[in-house]
Amino acid sequence: MTCLQTKVWTVDKTGEIYSSYPQITQAAAFLQQDELVAFPTETVYGLGANAMSDNAVKKIYEAKGRPSDNPLIVHIATMEQLNKIATNISPLAYQLMEAFWPGPLTLILQKKQGISEIVTAGLDTVAVRMPDHPVALELIKVSQLPLAAPSANLSGRPSPTTALHVEQDLMGKIAGIIDGGPTGVGIESTVLDCTSDVPMILRPGGITKEQLEQLIGNVQMDAALTETKVAPKSPGMKYTHYAPKAPLTIIEGSPQFIQQLINEQKQRGKRVGVLTTEEHANMYEADYVVVCGSRGDLESVAHHLYDSLREFDKTNVEIIYSESFPVTGIGQAVMNRLMKAAGHQLITEK
Ligand code: TXA
Ligand code: MG
């Protein structure tokens, strides 16, 4: 792959974002020339390309090392853009958009012709969302392009929640990065299939099952989310993901039990890391302790999760243990990502 000079722009999103900002107009011009630009969203940083151009979208798979059977989410800023990429949209899907867009909900809809086949990996459906981030929305509006954008990490690595994470993975491989500060939610959007009679969650994320059910009633969960032997309906969900370099195991048990496991490893001469929360942080003696938010506030755990996983890669730990979390609300997405990062290695205290 050719080595590019990656341009990094900084935008202060605490103030108003104007479409005339040179950071936005330059980044938009790159996108119109089929180049890749990473940008902040409210969930994680995305790696954007013109969703209508095969040439541009191909570059996403190359830069990330992403398997080509894993389709991308198309990011839009207006409802006019929606009508160019999806068709046969149900009243229920419109109801969801009305309630949760812009926001961390991706809808799987019937695809319209014209969208790059590479975006949808040959499927007849397309994943669409309207991100709730002023920089993302301005970039889409100024470029006048729907943007295909996966998380802006190398395939298999934790998703990026800061521009620095994007730089760590993609510097020299993409045309530009807009640094808009750390993202908010910290975990990707919920992927909801709206082509079935009862909508089905294919990937838990920023909008919880409870929030969806409050609005539209019964929502199914893809069986593959709870049963490891079932093939997932969302192609991307079958890949190991988000993994730190040292093997990670999730522990369902007390801090005392986790400490016992740490001690056993230390006796074998291993350097051990532990992923914990504010409540339990000073209860461990390990080589490296990473505090990932507060378990009293699962949203803070989601917000810090990927950065915490990346933290371990800066250390020389050889094994990582993580506390587990209740699977309610955003906890469902947190445990889904943790279990994937751990390759489903779980130890339960008897
Ligand atoms: O929050 C997010 O969703 C972030 C930000 C950047 O928007 N994006 C993101 O994209 O997480 P990515 O590519 O890392 O994950 C997209 C997921 C994958 O699991 C993929 O398989 C699934 O969406 N997906 C895309 N199109 C699909 C389709 N037509 N049918 C089923 N699943 C689909
Ligand atoms: Mg991803």
mmCIF file of C-alpha atoms and ligand atoms in Angstrom:
data_model
loop_
_atom_site.group_PDB
_atom_site.id
_atom_site.type_symbol
_atom_site.label_atom_id
_atom_site.label_comp_id
_atom_site.label_asym_id
_atom_site.label_seq_id
_atom_site.Cartn_x
_atom_site.Cartn_y
_atom_site.Cartn_z
ATOM 1 C CA MET A 1 0.000 0.000 0.000
ATOM 2 C CA THR A 2 1.194 3.518 -0.801
ATOM 3 C CA CYS A 3 2.156 5.627 2.188
ATOM 4 C CA LEU A 4 0.108 8.803 2.327
ATOM 5 C CA GLN A 5 0.793 12.001 4.191
ATOM 6 C CA THR A 6 -2.195 11.911 6.566
ATOM 7 C CA LYS A 7 -3.540 15.402 7.249
ATOM 8 C CA VAL A 8 -4.873 15.974 10.780
ATOM 9 C CA TRP A 9 -7.384 18.803 11.340
ATOM 10 C CA THR A 10 -8.579 19.868 14.784
ATOM 11 C CA VAL A 11 -12.122 21.101 15.406
ATOM 12 C CA ASP A 12 -13.386 22.425 18.725
ATOM 13 C CA LYS A 13 -16.881 21.002 18.872
ATOM 14 C CA THR A 14 -17.822 22.849 22.038
ATOM 15 C CA GLY A 15 -18.563 25.884 19.871
ATOM 16 C CA GLU A 16 -20.823 26.029 16.834
ATOM 17 C CA ILE A 17 -19.523 24.107 13.797
ATOM 18 C CA TYR A 18 -19.757 26.067 10.560
ATOM 19 C CA SER A 19 -19.805 24.522 7.119
ATOM 20 C CA SER A 20 -17.299 27.175 6.044
ATOM 21 C CA TYR A 21 -14.628 25.861 8.444
ATOM 22 C CA PRO A 22 -11.532 25.094 6.346
ATOM 23 C CA GLN A 23 -11.151 21.797 8.240
ATOM 24 C CA ILE A 24 -14.592 20.734 7.003
ATOM 25 C CA THR A 25 -14.274 22.062 3.439
ATOM 26 C CA GLN A 26 -10.820 20.489 2.943
ATOM 27 C CA ALA A 27 -11.943 17.149 4.354
ATOM 28 C CA ALA A 28 -15.085 17.253 2.177
ATOM 29 C CA ALA A 29 -12.943 17.944 -0.908
ATOM 30 C CA PHE A 30 -10.832 14.848 -0.130
ATOM 31 C CA LEU A 31 -14.004 12.745 0.127
ATOM 32 C CA GLN A 32 -15.234 14.075 -3.227
ATOM 33 C CA GLN A 33 -11.907 12.950 -4.721
ATOM 34 C CA ASP A 34 -12.535 9.376 -3.487
ATOM 35 C CA GLU A 35 -10.073 9.695 -0.596
ATOM 36 C CA LEU A 36 -10.642 8.398 2.969
ATOM 37 C CA VAL A 37 -11.236 10.752 5.907
ATOM 38 C CA ALA A 38 -11.705 9.649 9.543
ATOM 39 C CA PHE A 39 -14.201 11.742 11.510
ATOM 40 C CA PRO A 40 -15.763 11.759 14.976
ATOM 41 C CA THR A 41 -19.292 10.514 15.633
ATOM 42 C CA GLU A 42 -21.124 10.274 18.952
ATOM 43 C CA THR A 43 -20.227 6.546 19.190
ATOM 44 C CA VAL A 44 -16.706 5.950 17.835
ATOM 45 C CA TYR A 45 -14.569 7.514 15.074
ATOM 46 C CA GLY A 46 -15.649 6.492 11.566
ATOM 47 C CA LEU A 47 -13.512 5.996 8.452
ATOM 48 C CA GLY A 48 -15.511 7.746 5.729
ATOM 49 C CA ALA A 49 -15.658 7.271 1.968
ATOM 50 C CA ASN A 50 -18.131 8.252 -0.755
ATOM 51 C CA ALA A 51 -20.756 5.481 -0.513
ATOM 52 C CA MET A 52 -21.645 5.897 -4.208
ATOM 53 C CA SER A 53 -18.097 5.178 -5.434
ATOM 54 C CA ASP A 54 -16.658 1.647 -5.713
ATOM 55 C CA ASN A 55 -13.201 3.140 -6.037
ATOM 56 C CA ALA A 56 -13.491 5.054 -2.746
ATOM 57 C CA VAL A 57 -15.143 2.244 -0.780
ATOM 58 C CA LYS A 58 -12.524 -0.298 -1.876
ATOM 59 C CA LYS A 59 -9.926 1.838 -0.103
ATOM 60 C CA ILE A 60 -11.735 1.353 3.236
ATOM 61 C CA TYR A 61 -11.333 -2.429 3.089
ATOM 62 C CA GLU A 62 -7.672 -2.024 2.071
ATOM 63 C CA ALA A 63 -6.765 0.489 4.797
ATOM 64 C CA LYS A 64 -8.482 -1.493 7.579
ATOM 65 C CA GLY A 65 -7.551 -4.965 6.342
ATOM 66 C CA ARG A 66 -11.281 -5.689 6.540
ATOM 67 C CA PRO A 67 -12.789 -8.897 5.078
ATOM 68 C CA SER A 68 -14.807 -7.957 1.969
ATOM 69 C CA ASP A 69 -17.891 -9.938 3.084
ATOM 70 C CA ASN A 70 -18.461 -7.487 5.965
ATOM 71 C CA PRO A 71 -20.793 -4.668 4.785
ATOM 72 C CA LEU A 72 -20.545 -1.026 5.857
ATOM 73 C CA ILE A 73 -22.934 1.464 7.451
ATOM 74 C CA VAL A 74 -23.964 4.438 5.293
ATOM 75 C CA HIS A 75 -24.036 7.720 7.226
ATOM 76 C CA ILE A 76 -26.504 10.392 6.170
ATOM 77 C CA ALA A 77 -27.398 13.907 7.325
ATOM 78 C CA THR A 78 -30.810 14.433 5.692
ATOM 79 C CA MET A 79 -33.928 12.425 4.872
ATOM 80 C CA GLU A 80 -33.432 13.242 1.146
ATOM 81 C CA GLN A 81 -30.229 11.213 1.283
ATOM 82 C CA LEU A 82 -32.134 8.311 2.823
ATOM 83 C CA ASN A 83 -34.421 8.140 -0.198
ATOM 84 C CA LYS A 84 -31.421 7.772 -2.511
ATOM 85 C CA ILE A 85 -30.140 4.642 -0.803
ATOM 86 C CA ALA A 86 -33.111 2.772 0.709
ATOM 87 C CA THR A 87 -36.587 1.858 -0.478
ATOM 88 C CA ASN A 88 -39.773 0.178 0.775
ATOM 89 C CA ILE A 89 -39.255 1.699 4.229
ATOM 90 C CA SER A 90 -41.858 0.582 6.780
ATOM 91 C CA PRO A 91 -43.853 3.010 8.998
ATOM 92 C CA LEU A 92 -42.154 1.362 11.975
ATOM 93 C CA ALA A 93 -38.706 2.231 10.600
ATOM 94 C CA TYR A 94 -39.821 5.846 10.150
ATOM 95 C CA GLN A 95 -41.071 5.856 13.732
ATOM 96 C CA LEU A 96 -37.625 4.703 14.913
ATOM 97 C CA MET A 97 -35.862 7.386 12.862
ATOM 98 C CA GLU A 98 -38.173 10.038 14.243
ATOM 99 C CA ALA A 99 -37.405 8.964 17.822
ATOM 100 C CA PHE A 100 -33.694 8.101 17.662
ATOM 101 C CA TRP A 101 -32.104 10.004 14.751
ATOM 102 C CA PRO A 102 -29.712 11.634 14.819
ATOM 103 C CA GLY A 103 -28.331 9.019 17.195
ATOM 104 C CA PRO A 104 -26.634 5.640 17.736
ATOM 105 C CA LEU A 105 -29.179 3.475 15.909
ATOM 106 C CA THR A 106 -28.387 1.792 12.568
ATOM 107 C CA LEU A 107 -31.326 0.449 10.585
ATOM 108 C CA ILE A 108 -31.072 -2.398 8.075
ATOM 109 C CA LEU A 109 -33.365 -1.473 5.180
ATOM 110 C CA GLN A 110 -34.060 -2.644 1.655
ATOM 111 C CA LYS A 111 -31.363 -1.263 -0.622
ATOM 112 C CA LYS A 112 -31.912 1.025 -3.612
ATOM 113 C CA GLN A 113 -29.839 0.706 -6.808
ATOM 114 C CA GLY A 114 -26.897 3.101 -7.176
ATOM 115 C CA ILE A 115 -25.236 2.443 -3.868
ATOM 116 C CA SER A 116 -21.867 0.730 -4.254
ATOM 117 C CA GLU A 117 -22.171 -3.090 -4.186
ATOM 118 C CA ILE A 118 -18.970 -3.094 -2.194
ATOM 119 C CA VAL A 119 -20.670 -1.133 0.616
ATOM 120 C CA THR A 120 -23.336 -3.795 1.042
ATOM 121 C CA ALA A 121 -21.022 -6.759 0.351
ATOM 122 C CA GLY A 122 -23.495 -7.926 -2.297
ATOM 123 C CA LEU A 123 -26.517 -8.049 0.080
ATOM 124 C CA ASP A 124 -29.882 -6.622 -1.010
ATOM 125 C CA THR A 125 -30.114 -4.660 2.235
ATOM 126 C CA VAL A 126 -28.249 -1.558 3.382
ATOM 127 C CA ALA A 127 -27.305 -0.332 6.872
ATOM 128 C CA VAL A 128 -28.084 3.384 7.448
ATOM 129 C CA ARG A 129 -27.685 5.813 10.288
ATOM 130 C CA MET A 130 -27.718 9.563 10.981
ATOM 131 C CA PRO A 131 -24.938 10.278 13.489
ATOM 132 C CA ASP A 132 -25.521 12.723 16.342
ATOM 133 C CA HIS A 133 -22.324 14.713 15.998
ATOM 134 C CA PRO A 134 -22.020 18.227 14.547
ATOM 135 C CA VAL A 135 -18.714 17.494 12.769
ATOM 136 C CA ALA A 136 -20.040 14.308 11.133
ATOM 137 C CA LEU A 137 -23.259 16.028 10.040
ATOM 138 C CA GLU A 138 -21.460 19.072 8.583
ATOM 139 C CA LEU A 139 -18.978 16.863 6.754
ATOM 140 C CA ILE A 140 -21.798 14.887 5.119
ATOM 141 C CA LYS A 141 -23.697 18.068 4.236
ATOM 142 C CA VAL A 142 -20.706 19.939 2.782
ATOM 143 C CA SER A 143 -19.429 16.949 0.774
ATOM 144 C CA GLN A 144 -23.044 16.276 -0.319
ATOM 145 C CA LEU A 145 -22.227 12.576 -0.091
ATOM 146 C CA PRO A 146 -23.658 9.721 1.910
ATOM 147 C CA LEU A 147 -20.587 8.350 3.689
ATOM 148 C CA ALA A 148 -19.829 4.661 4.058
ATOM 149 C CA ALA A 149 -17.979 4.483 7.367
ATOM 150 C CA PRO A 150 -16.860 1.584 9.537
ATOM 151 C CA SER A 151 -15.107 2.236 12.818
ATOM 152 C CA ALA A 152 -11.710 3.808 12.017
ATOM 153 C CA ASN A 153 -9.518 1.054 13.487
ATOM 154 C CA LEU A 154 -7.464 -1.718 11.916
ATOM 155 C CA SER A 155 -9.699 -4.774 11.601
ATOM 156 C CA GLY A 156 -9.710 -6.728 14.873
ATOM 157 C CA ARG A 157 -8.441 -3.838 17.034
ATOM 158 C CA PRO A 158 -10.600 -1.969 19.579
ATOM 159 C CA SER A 159 -12.677 0.778 17.926
ATOM 160 C CA PRO A 160 -11.221 4.301 18.221
ATOM 161 C CA THR A 161 -12.773 6.757 20.655
ATOM 162 C CA THR A 162 -10.120 9.463 20.165
ATOM 163 C CA ALA A 163 -8.261 10.809 17.125
ATOM 164 C CA LEU A 164 -5.052 9.467 18.696
ATOM 165 C CA HIS A 165 -6.449 5.911 18.493
ATOM 166 C CA VAL A 166 -7.112 6.506 14.774
ATOM 167 C CA GLU A 167 -3.560 7.784 14.305
ATOM 168 C CA GLN A 168 -2.174 4.685 16.065
ATOM 169 C CA ASP A 169 -3.936 2.422 13.548
ATOM 170 C CA LEU A 170 -4.202 4.348 10.282
ATOM 171 C CA MET A 171 -1.533 7.078 10.036
ATOM 172 C CA GLY A 172 -0.003 6.956 6.550
ATOM 173 C CA LYS A 173 -2.850 4.817 5.212
ATOM 174 C CA ILE A 174 -5.617 7.447 4.836
ATOM 175 C CA ALA A 175 -5.837 11.014 3.499
ATOM 176 C CA GLY A 176 -7.044 12.747 6.646
ATOM 177 C CA ILE A 177 -8.361 12.680 10.214
ATOM 178 C CA ILE A 178 -10.651 15.283 11.789
ATOM 179 C CA ASP A 179 -9.899 15.466 15.504
ATOM 180 C CA GLY A 180 -13.096 16.517 17.297
ATOM 181 C CA GLY A 181 -12.061 15.284 20.745
ATOM 182 C CA PRO A 182 -13.154 12.086 22.499
ATOM 183 C CA THR A 183 -16.441 10.502 21.393
ATOM 184 C CA GLY A 184 -19.433 10.361 23.753
ATOM 185 C CA VAL A 185 -21.126 6.947 23.907
ATOM 186 C CA GLY A 186 -17.850 5.080 23.359
ATOM 187 C CA ILE A 187 -19.459 1.941 21.887
ATOM 188 C CA GLU A 188 -20.863 1.552 18.368
ATOM 189 C CA SER A 189 -24.478 2.029 17.304
ATOM 190 C CA THR A 190 -27.160 -0.610 17.777
ATOM 191 C CA VAL A 191 -27.773 -2.472 14.493
ATOM 192 C CA LEU A 192 -31.486 -3.222 14.065
ATOM 193 C CA ASP A 193 -32.852 -5.262 11.177
ATOM 194 C CA CYS A 194 -36.118 -3.633 10.075
ATOM 195 C CA THR A 195 -36.747 -5.971 7.146
ATOM 196 C CA SER A 196 -38.305 -8.692 9.329
ATOM 197 C CA ASP A 197 -41.868 -8.441 10.745
ATOM 198 C CA VAL A 198 -40.551 -8.092 14.286
ATOM 199 C CA PRO A 199 -37.378 -5.970 14.216
ATOM 200 C CA MET A 200 -34.249 -7.815 15.327
ATOM 201 C CA ILE A 201 -31.152 -6.516 17.107
ATOM 202 C CA LEU A 202 -28.112 -7.825 15.229
ATOM 203 C CA ARG A 203 -25.608 -5.861 17.331
ATOM 204 C CA PRO A 204 -26.391 -4.287 20.725
ATOM 205 C CA GLY A 205 -25.145 -0.705 21.022
ATOM 206 C CA GLY A 206 -25.850 2.872 22.027
ATOM 207 C CA ILE A 207 -29.657 2.584 21.901
ATOM 208 C CA THR A 208 -30.773 -0.121 24.331
ATOM 209 C CA LYS A 209 -33.312 -2.916 23.789
ATOM 210 C CA GLU A 210 -35.377 -1.329 26.561
ATOM 211 C CA GLN A 211 -35.469 2.033 24.737
ATOM 212 C CA LEU A 212 -36.545 0.345 21.481
ATOM 213 C CA GLU A 213 -39.240 -1.745 23.148
ATOM 214 C CA GLN A 214 -40.662 1.258 24.930
ATOM 215 C CA LEU A 215 -41.372 2.804 21.541
ATOM 216 C CA ILE A 216 -42.302 -0.128 19.284
ATOM 217 C CA GLY A 217 -43.036 -3.083 21.567
ATOM 218 C CA ASN A 218 -41.472 -6.474 21.046
ATOM 219 C CA VAL A 219 -37.948 -6.550 19.593
ATOM 220 C CA GLN A 220 -36.054 -9.798 18.892
ATOM 221 C CA MET A 221 -32.390 -10.471 19.559
ATOM 222 C CA ASP A 222 -30.329 -12.388 16.999
ATOM 223 C CA ALA A 223 -29.885 -15.850 18.562
ATOM 224 C CA ALA A 224 -26.173 -15.655 17.784
ATOM 225 C CA LEU A 225 -25.814 -12.938 20.440
ATOM 226 C CA THR A 226 -26.471 -15.411 23.223
ATOM 227 C CA GLU A 227 -25.676 -18.757 21.581
ATOM 228 C CA THR A 228 -22.105 -19.072 20.289
ATOM 229 C CA LYS A 229 -22.897 -22.002 17.959
ATOM 230 C CA VAL A 230 -25.412 -20.009 15.859
ATOM 231 C CA ALA A 231 -24.134 -18.025 12.851
ATOM 232 C CA PRO A 232 -24.865 -14.294 13.268
ATOM 233 C CA LYS A 233 -27.156 -12.531 10.763
ATOM 234 C CA SER A 234 -24.869 -9.495 10.709
ATOM 235 C CA PRO A 235 -21.742 -10.570 8.816
ATOM 236 C CA GLY A 236 -19.389 -8.456 10.955
ATOM 237 C CA MET A 237 -20.481 -10.089 14.185
ATOM 238 C CA LYS A 238 -18.723 -13.357 13.384
ATOM 239 C CA TYR A 239 -15.243 -11.873 13.565
ATOM 240 C CA THR A 240 -13.157 -11.646 16.735
ATOM 241 C CA HIS A 241 -12.935 -7.986 17.471
ATOM 242 C CA TYR A 242 -11.734 -5.334 19.816
ATOM 243 C CA ALA A 243 -9.013 -7.598 21.117
ATOM 244 C CA PRO A 244 -6.099 -6.289 23.161
ATOM 245 C CA LYS A 245 -2.773 -8.025 22.401
ATOM 246 C CA ALA A 246 -2.617 -10.090 25.623
ATOM 247 C CA PRO A 247 -5.325 -12.769 26.043
ATOM 248 C CA LEU A 248 -8.340 -11.529 27.979
ATOM 249 C CA THR A 249 -10.667 -13.590 30.187
ATOM 250 C CA ILE A 250 -13.932 -12.300 31.698
ATOM 251 C CA ILE A 251 -14.590 -13.285 35.289
ATOM 252 C CA GLU A 252 -18.043 -13.572 36.785
ATOM 253 C CA GLY A 253 -17.208 -13.412 40.455
ATOM 254 C CA SER A 254 -16.100 -11.348 43.413
ATOM 255 C CA PRO A 255 -12.918 -9.219 43.451
ATOM 256 C CA GLN A 256 -11.551 -11.760 45.988
ATOM 257 C CA PHE A 257 -12.040 -14.575 43.486
ATOM 258 C CA ILE A 258 -10.403 -12.516 40.736
ATOM 259 C CA GLN A 259 -7.448 -11.769 43.043
ATOM 260 C CA GLN A 260 -7.071 -15.501 43.663
ATOM 261 C CA LEU A 261 -6.774 -16.080 39.890
ATOM 262 C CA ILE A 262 -4.261 -13.241 39.622
ATOM 263 C CA ASN A 263 -2.168 -14.791 42.412
ATOM 264 C CA GLU A 264 -2.140 -18.164 40.674
ATOM 265 C CA GLN A 265 -0.821 -16.567 37.476
ATOM 266 C CA LYS A 266 1.779 -14.545 39.362
ATOM 267 C CA GLN A 267 3.040 -17.734 40.987
ATOM 268 C CA ARG A 268 3.603 -19.062 37.464
ATOM 269 C CA GLY A 269 5.723 -15.992 36.777
ATOM 270 C CA LYS A 270 3.142 -14.244 34.555
ATOM 271 C CA ARG A 271 2.584 -10.494 34.443
ATOM 272 C CA VAL A 272 -1.133 -9.910 35.010
ATOM 273 C CA GLY A 273 -3.432 -6.993 34.152
ATOM 274 C CA VAL A 274 -6.913 -6.435 35.524
ATOM 275 C CA LEU A 275 -9.811 -4.401 34.105
ATOM 276 C CA THR A 276 -11.889 -3.047 36.955
ATOM 277 C CA THR A 277 -14.098 -0.129 37.976
ATOM 278 C CA GLU A 278 -13.798 2.765 40.440
ATOM 279 C CA GLU A 279 -15.663 0.784 43.102
ATOM 280 C CA HIS A 280 -13.122 -2.075 43.157
ATOM 281 C CA ALA A 281 -9.962 -0.347 41.911
ATOM 282 C CA ASN A 282 -7.963 -0.526 45.134
ATOM 283 C CA MET A 283 -8.933 -4.126 45.890
ATOM 284 C CA TYR A 284 -6.404 -5.655 43.479
ATOM 285 C CA GLU A 285 -2.732 -6.416 43.557
ATOM 286 C CA ALA A 286 -1.759 -6.942 39.945
ATOM 287 C CA ASP A 287 0.999 -5.770 37.608
ATOM 288 C CA TYR A 288 -1.366 -3.386 35.874
ATOM 289 C CA VAL A 289 -4.788 -2.142 36.998
ATOM 290 C CA VAL A 290 -7.002 -0.288 34.485
ATOM 291 C CA VAL A 291 -10.058 1.515 35.834
ATOM 292 C CA CYS A 292 -12.924 1.561 33.323
ATOM 293 C CA GLY A 293 -15.548 3.980 34.670
ATOM 294 C CA SER A 294 -17.916 3.198 37.511
ATOM 295 C CA ARG A 295 -20.116 0.088 37.700
ATOM 296 C CA GLY A 296 -22.786 2.266 39.298
ATOM 297 C CA ASP A 297 -22.951 4.072 35.934
ATOM 298 C CA LEU A 298 -22.708 1.585 33.058
ATOM 299 C CA GLU A 299 -22.653 4.439 30.540
ATOM 300 C CA SER A 300 -19.293 5.493 31.965
ATOM 301 C CA VAL A 301 -18.032 1.925 31.469
ATOM 302 C CA ALA A 302 -19.134 2.032 27.804
ATOM 303 C CA HIS A 303 -17.482 5.429 27.389
ATOM 304 C CA HIS A 304 -14.080 4.177 28.659
ATOM 305 C CA LEU A 305 -14.133 0.562 27.425
ATOM 306 C CA TYR A 306 -12.120 0.738 24.196
ATOM 307 C CA ASP A 307 -9.547 3.135 25.597
ATOM 308 C CA SER A 308 -9.119 0.792 28.577
ATOM 309 C CA LEU A 309 -8.562 -2.197 26.278
ATOM 310 C CA ARG A 310 -5.965 -0.205 24.323
ATOM 311 C CA GLU A 311 -4.261 0.778 27.630
ATOM 312 C CA PHE A 312 -3.107 -2.807 28.144
ATOM 313 C CA ASP A 313 -1.249 -2.731 24.838
ATOM 314 C CA LYS A 314 1.058 -0.054 26.265
ATOM 315 C CA THR A 315 2.118 -2.461 29.042
ATOM 316 C CA ASN A 316 3.959 -5.787 29.036
ATOM 317 C CA VAL A 317 1.162 -7.792 30.689
ATOM 318 C CA GLU A 318 0.832 -11.376 29.467
ATOM 319 C CA ILE A 319 -2.690 -12.093 30.663
ATOM 320 C CA ILE A 320 -5.701 -9.859 31.413
ATOM 321 C CA TYR A 321 -8.689 -10.531 33.666
ATOM 322 C CA SER A 322 -11.806 -8.370 33.456
ATOM 323 C CA GLU A 323 -14.719 -7.950 35.804
ATOM 324 C CA SER A 324 -18.130 -8.622 34.225
ATOM 325 C CA PHE A 325 -21.177 -6.346 34.074
ATOM 326 C CA PRO A 326 -24.957 -6.750 34.285
ATOM 327 C CA VAL A 327 -26.559 -7.178 30.849
ATOM 328 C CA THR A 328 -29.214 -4.499 31.335
ATOM 329 C CA GLY A 329 -29.387 -1.239 29.385
ATOM 330 C CA ILE A 330 -26.052 -0.314 27.813
ATOM 331 C CA GLY A 331 -24.539 -3.193 29.857
ATOM 332 C CA GLN A 332 -25.728 -5.522 27.097
ATOM 333 C CA ALA A 333 -23.485 -3.785 24.553
ATOM 334 C CA VAL A 334 -20.601 -3.593 27.047
ATOM 335 C CA MET A 335 -20.714 -7.352 27.728
ATOM 336 C CA ASN A 336 -21.124 -8.140 24.021
ATOM 337 C CA ARG A 337 -17.906 -6.225 23.195
ATOM 338 C CA LEU A 338 -16.018 -7.602 26.198
ATOM 339 C CA MET A 339 -16.962 -11.187 25.361
ATOM 340 C CA LYS A 340 -15.797 -10.678 21.776
ATOM 341 C CA ALA A 341 -12.555 -9.112 22.965
ATOM 342 C CA ALA A 342 -12.086 -12.182 25.153
ATOM 343 C CA GLY A 343 -12.867 -14.637 22.349
ATOM 344 C CA HIS A 344 -15.680 -15.794 24.699
ATOM 345 C CA GLN A 345 -13.256 -16.898 27.447
ATOM 346 C CA LEU A 346 -15.332 -16.720 30.629
ATOM 347 C CA ILE A 347 -14.688 -18.078 34.127
ATOM 348 C CA THR A 348 -17.555 -18.182 36.633
ATOM 349 C CA GLU A 349 -16.977 -18.370 40.386
ATOM 350 C CA LYS A 350 -18.592 -21.505 41.827
HETATM 351 O O1 TXA B 1 -21.404 3.449 15.724
HETATM 352 C C1 TXA B 1 -21.193 2.870 14.646
HETATM 353 O O2 TXA B 1 -22.040 2.142 14.102
HETATM 354 C C2 TXA B 1 -19.826 3.117 13.975
HETATM 355 C C3 TXA B 1 -19.740 4.596 13.614
HETATM 356 C C4 TXA B 1 -18.492 4.930 12.833
HETATM 357 O O3 TXA B 1 -20.891 4.995 12.941
HETATM 358 N N1 TXA B 1 -19.669 2.287 12.808
HETATM 359 C C5 TXA B 1 -19.461 0.941 12.878
HETATM 360 O O4 TXA B 1 -19.259 0.333 11.669
HETATM 361 O O5 TXA B 1 -19.455 0.327 13.917
HETATM 362 P P1 TXA B 1 -18.653 -1.135 11.507
HETATM 363 O O6 TXA B 1 -18.375 -1.292 10.063
HETATM 364 O O7 TXA B 1 -17.497 -1.285 12.418
HETATM 365 O O8 TXA B 1 -19.837 -2.078 11.889
HETATM 366 C C6 TXA B 1 -20.954 -2.230 11.020
HETATM 367 C C7 TXA B 1 -21.776 -3.426 11.417
HETATM 368 C C8 TXA B 1 -21.075 -4.740 11.099
HETATM 369 O O9 TXA B 1 -21.325 -5.664 12.139
HETATM 370 C C9 TXA B 1 -21.761 -5.149 9.796
HETATM 371 O O10 TXA B 1 -21.690 -6.537 9.570
HETATM 372 C C10 TXA B 1 -23.172 -4.668 10.026
HETATM 373 O O11 TXA B 1 -23.012 -3.416 10.678
HETATM 374 N N2 TXA B 1 -23.908 -4.465 8.772
HETATM 375 C C11 TXA B 1 -23.679 -3.549 7.806
HETATM 376 N N3 TXA B 1 -24.538 -3.697 6.777
HETATM 377 C C12 TXA B 1 -25.340 -4.734 7.096
HETATM 378 C C13 TXA B 1 -26.432 -5.383 6.438
HETATM 379 N N4 TXA B 1 -26.865 -4.980 5.250
HETATM 380 N N5 TXA B 1 -27.024 -6.432 7.074
HETATM 381 C C14 TXA B 1 -26.601 -6.824 8.295
HETATM 382 N N6 TXA B 1 -25.570 -6.262 8.964
HETATM 383 C C15 TXA B 1 -24.948 -5.224 8.375
HETATM 384 MG MG MG B 2 -15.951 -1.939 13.748
#
